[in-house]
Amino acid sequence: MRAIDLQGKPVVTEAGKRLGHVSEIHLKGGEVAYLTCGGGGFLQRFKSSRRGGRVEWSAVRRIEARRIVVAG
């Protein structure tokens, strides 16, 4: 899988709550560490807050053709 395959995909929880679309993919040590999505993720660029649209990679349950499903 390539990063471009994740970019822009909608992110939803297992319960169906929409979190937004993937706006950034963050790497640590050459592996995906977390995704930022939605408005909260966009605002992280301008603030030092770690809250908002940050989704840890370990929370990703499955990647489907049209969305990314995360725990929650």
Short mmCIF file of N, CA and C in Angstrom, two decimals, residues 2-70:
data_model
loop_
_atom_site.label_atom_id
_atom_site.label_comp_id
_atom_site.label_asym_id
_atom_site.label_seq_id
_atom_site.Cartn_x
_atom_site.Cartn_y
_atom_site.Cartn_z
N ARG A 2 0.45 2.24 -0.73
CA ARG A 2 1.18 3.50 -0.81
C ARG A 2 0.44 4.58 -0.05
N ALA A 3 1.16 5.60 0.37
CA ALA A 3 0.54 6.70 1.11
C ALA A 3 -0.57 7.36 0.30
N ILE A 4 -0.39 7.45 -0.99
CA ILE A 4 -1.41 8.08 -1.84
C ILE A 4 -2.73 7.31 -1.79
N ASP A 5 -2.67 6.02 -1.46
CA ASP A 5 -3.88 5.22 -1.34
C ASP A 5 -4.69 5.60 -0.10
N LEU A 6 -4.06 6.20 0.90
CA LEU A 6 -4.73 6.63 2.13
C LEU A 6 -5.18 8.08 2.07
N GLN A 7 -4.43 8.91 1.38
CA GLN A 7 -4.69 10.35 1.32
C GLN A 7 -6.10 10.62 0.82
N GLY A 8 -6.86 11.40 1.60
CA GLY A 8 -8.20 11.81 1.19
C GLY A 8 -9.31 10.83 1.50
N LYS A 9 -8.97 9.63 1.97
CA LYS A 9 -10.01 8.65 2.29
C LYS A 9 -10.79 9.08 3.52
N PRO A 10 -12.10 8.83 3.53
CA PRO A 10 -12.88 9.12 4.74
C PRO A 10 -12.48 8.15 5.86
N VAL A 11 -12.51 8.67 7.09
CA VAL A 11 -12.20 7.87 8.27
C VAL A 11 -13.47 7.79 9.12
N VAL A 12 -13.86 6.58 9.49
CA VAL A 12 -15.04 6.37 10.33
C VAL A 12 -14.69 5.41 11.46
N THR A 13 -15.42 5.53 12.57
CA THR A 13 -15.24 4.58 13.66
C THR A 13 -16.02 3.31 13.37
N GLU A 14 -15.76 2.28 14.13
CA GLU A 14 -16.50 1.02 13.96
C GLU A 14 -17.99 1.23 14.21
N ALA A 15 -18.32 2.24 15.01
CA ALA A 15 -19.72 2.56 15.30
C ALA A 15 -20.36 3.40 14.21
N GLY A 16 -19.56 3.85 13.23
CA GLY A 16 -20.09 4.62 12.11
C GLY A 16 -19.92 6.12 12.20
N LYS A 17 -19.28 6.63 13.26
CA LYS A 17 -19.08 8.07 13.40
C LYS A 17 -18.03 8.54 12.40
N ARG A 18 -18.35 9.58 11.66
CA ARG A 18 -17.43 10.13 10.67
C ARG A 18 -16.43 11.07 11.34
N LEU A 19 -15.15 10.86 11.07
CA LEU A 19 -14.10 11.68 11.65
C LEU A 19 -13.50 12.66 10.65
N GLY A 20 -13.84 12.51 9.39
CA GLY A 20 -13.30 13.37 8.34
C GLY A 20 -12.47 12.59 7.36
N HIS A 21 -11.78 13.30 6.49
CA HIS A 21 -10.92 12.68 5.48
C HIS A 21 -9.45 12.81 5.90
N VAL A 22 -8.64 11.85 5.49
CA VAL A 22 -7.22 11.88 5.82
C VAL A 22 -6.58 13.09 5.14
N SER A 23 -5.97 13.95 5.95
CA SER A 23 -5.31 15.12 5.38
C SER A 23 -3.79 14.98 5.43
N GLU A 24 -3.28 14.24 6.43
CA GLU A 24 -1.84 14.04 6.54
C GLU A 24 -1.55 12.64 7.07
N ILE A 25 -0.42 12.11 6.66
CA ILE A 25 0.06 10.82 7.13
C ILE A 25 1.42 11.07 7.77
N HIS A 26 1.55 10.75 9.05
CA HIS A 26 2.78 11.02 9.79
C HIS A 26 3.57 9.73 10.00
N LEU A 27 4.85 9.81 9.70
CA LEU A 27 5.73 8.66 9.82
C LEU A 27 6.67 8.82 11.00
N LYS A 28 7.07 7.68 11.56
CA LYS A 28 8.09 7.66 12.61
C LYS A 28 8.92 6.42 12.37
N GLY A 29 10.19 6.60 12.14
CA GLY A 29 11.07 5.47 11.87
C GLY A 29 10.70 4.72 10.60
N GLY A 30 10.17 5.43 9.62
CA GLY A 30 9.83 4.82 8.34
C GLY A 30 8.50 4.09 8.32
N GLU A 31 7.74 4.14 9.43
CA GLU A 31 6.43 3.49 9.50
C GLU A 31 5.37 4.52 9.85
N VAL A 32 4.13 4.24 9.45
CA VAL A 32 3.04 5.16 9.76
C VAL A 32 2.83 5.18 11.27
N ALA A 33 2.81 6.38 11.85
CA ALA A 33 2.59 6.54 13.29
C ALA A 33 1.14 6.95 13.56
N TYR A 34 0.65 7.92 12.78
CA TYR A 34 -0.73 8.35 12.94
C TYR A 34 -1.20 9.10 11.70
N LEU A 35 -2.51 9.26 11.63
CA LEU A 35 -3.15 10.01 10.55
C LEU A 35 -3.81 11.23 11.16
N THR A 36 -3.87 12.30 10.42
CA THR A 36 -4.69 13.43 10.84
C THR A 36 -5.85 13.53 9.86
N CYS A 37 -7.02 13.85 10.41
CA CYS A 37 -8.20 13.90 9.56
C CYS A 37 -9.18 14.94 10.10
N GLY A 38 -10.05 15.41 9.25
CA GLY A 38 -11.07 16.36 9.63
C GLY A 38 -10.51 17.73 9.98
N GLY A 39 -11.40 18.60 10.45
CA GLY A 39 -11.02 19.96 10.82
C GLY A 39 -10.02 20.01 11.95
N GLY A 40 -10.16 19.13 12.93
CA GLY A 40 -9.21 19.09 14.04
C GLY A 40 -7.81 18.76 13.59
N GLY A 41 -7.70 17.89 12.62
CA GLY A 41 -6.39 17.55 12.07
C GLY A 41 -5.76 18.71 11.34
N PHE A 42 -6.56 19.45 10.62
CA PHE A 42 -6.05 20.62 9.89
C PHE A 42 -5.54 21.67 10.88
N LEU A 43 -6.28 21.88 11.97
CA LEU A 43 -5.90 22.90 12.95
C LEU A 43 -4.62 22.55 13.69
N GLN A 44 -4.26 21.27 13.75
CA GLN A 44 -3.03 20.87 14.43
C GLN A 44 -1.80 21.51 13.79
N ARG A 45 -1.88 21.85 12.55
CA ARG A 45 -0.76 22.51 11.87
C ARG A 45 -0.42 23.85 12.51
N PHE A 46 -1.43 24.52 13.04
CA PHE A 46 -1.27 25.87 13.54
C PHE A 46 -1.21 25.97 15.06
N LYS A 47 -1.50 24.87 15.75
CA LYS A 47 -1.50 24.87 17.20
C LYS A 47 -0.60 23.75 17.70
N SER A 48 -0.18 23.83 18.93
CA SER A 48 0.66 22.78 19.49
C SER A 48 -0.16 21.64 20.08
N SER A 49 -1.48 21.73 20.00
CA SER A 49 -2.36 20.72 20.57
C SER A 49 -2.22 19.38 19.85
N ARG A 50 -2.28 18.31 20.60
CA ARG A 50 -2.28 16.97 20.04
C ARG A 50 -3.69 16.40 19.96
N ARG A 51 -4.68 17.20 20.37
CA ARG A 51 -6.06 16.76 20.34
C ARG A 51 -6.66 17.06 18.97
N GLY A 52 -7.85 16.54 18.76
CA GLY A 52 -8.52 16.84 17.50
C GLY A 52 -8.54 15.64 16.59
N GLY A 53 -8.12 15.82 15.35
CA GLY A 53 -8.26 14.79 14.35
C GLY A 53 -7.08 13.85 14.23
N ARG A 54 -6.41 13.56 15.32
CA ARG A 54 -5.27 12.65 15.26
C ARG A 54 -5.74 11.22 15.56
N VAL A 55 -5.43 10.29 14.67
CA VAL A 55 -5.79 8.89 14.84
C VAL A 55 -4.52 8.06 14.82
N GLU A 56 -4.22 7.41 15.93
CA GLU A 56 -3.04 6.56 16.01
C GLU A 56 -3.19 5.40 15.02
N TRP A 57 -2.10 5.03 14.39
CA TRP A 57 -2.13 3.95 13.41
C TRP A 57 -2.59 2.64 14.04
N SER A 58 -2.28 2.44 15.32
CA SER A 58 -2.68 1.21 16.01
C SER A 58 -4.19 1.10 16.16
N ALA A 59 -4.92 2.23 16.00
CA ALA A 59 -6.38 2.22 16.09
C ALA A 59 -7.05 1.81 14.78
N VAL A 60 -6.30 1.76 13.70
CA VAL A 60 -6.87 1.39 12.40
C VAL A 60 -7.22 -0.10 12.43
N ARG A 61 -8.48 -0.40 12.17
CA ARG A 61 -8.97 -1.78 12.17
C ARG A 61 -8.91 -2.41 10.78
N ARG A 62 -9.30 -1.62 9.78
CA ARG A 62 -9.24 -2.12 8.41
C ARG A 62 -9.27 -0.95 7.42
N ILE A 63 -8.70 -1.21 6.28
CA ILE A 63 -8.70 -0.23 5.20
C ILE A 63 -9.52 -0.83 4.07
N GLU A 64 -10.62 -0.19 3.79
CA GLU A 64 -11.52 -0.68 2.74
C GLU A 64 -11.30 0.15 1.49
N ALA A 65 -11.94 -0.25 0.43
CA ALA A 65 -11.76 0.44 -0.85
C ALA A 65 -12.14 1.92 -0.76
N ARG A 66 -13.16 2.23 0.02
CA ARG A 66 -13.66 3.62 0.04
C ARG A 66 -13.56 4.31 1.40
N ARG A 67 -13.00 3.63 2.41
CA ARG A 67 -12.88 4.26 3.73
C ARG A 67 -11.89 3.54 4.61
N ILE A 68 -11.53 4.20 5.70
CA ILE A 68 -10.65 3.62 6.72
C ILE A 68 -11.49 3.51 7.99
N VAL A 69 -11.53 2.32 8.57
CA VAL A 69 -12.31 2.07 9.78
C VAL A 69 -11.35 1.99 10.96
N VAL A 70 -11.67 2.77 12.02
CA VAL A 70 -10.82 2.82 13.21
C VAL A 70 -11.62 2.40 14.44
#
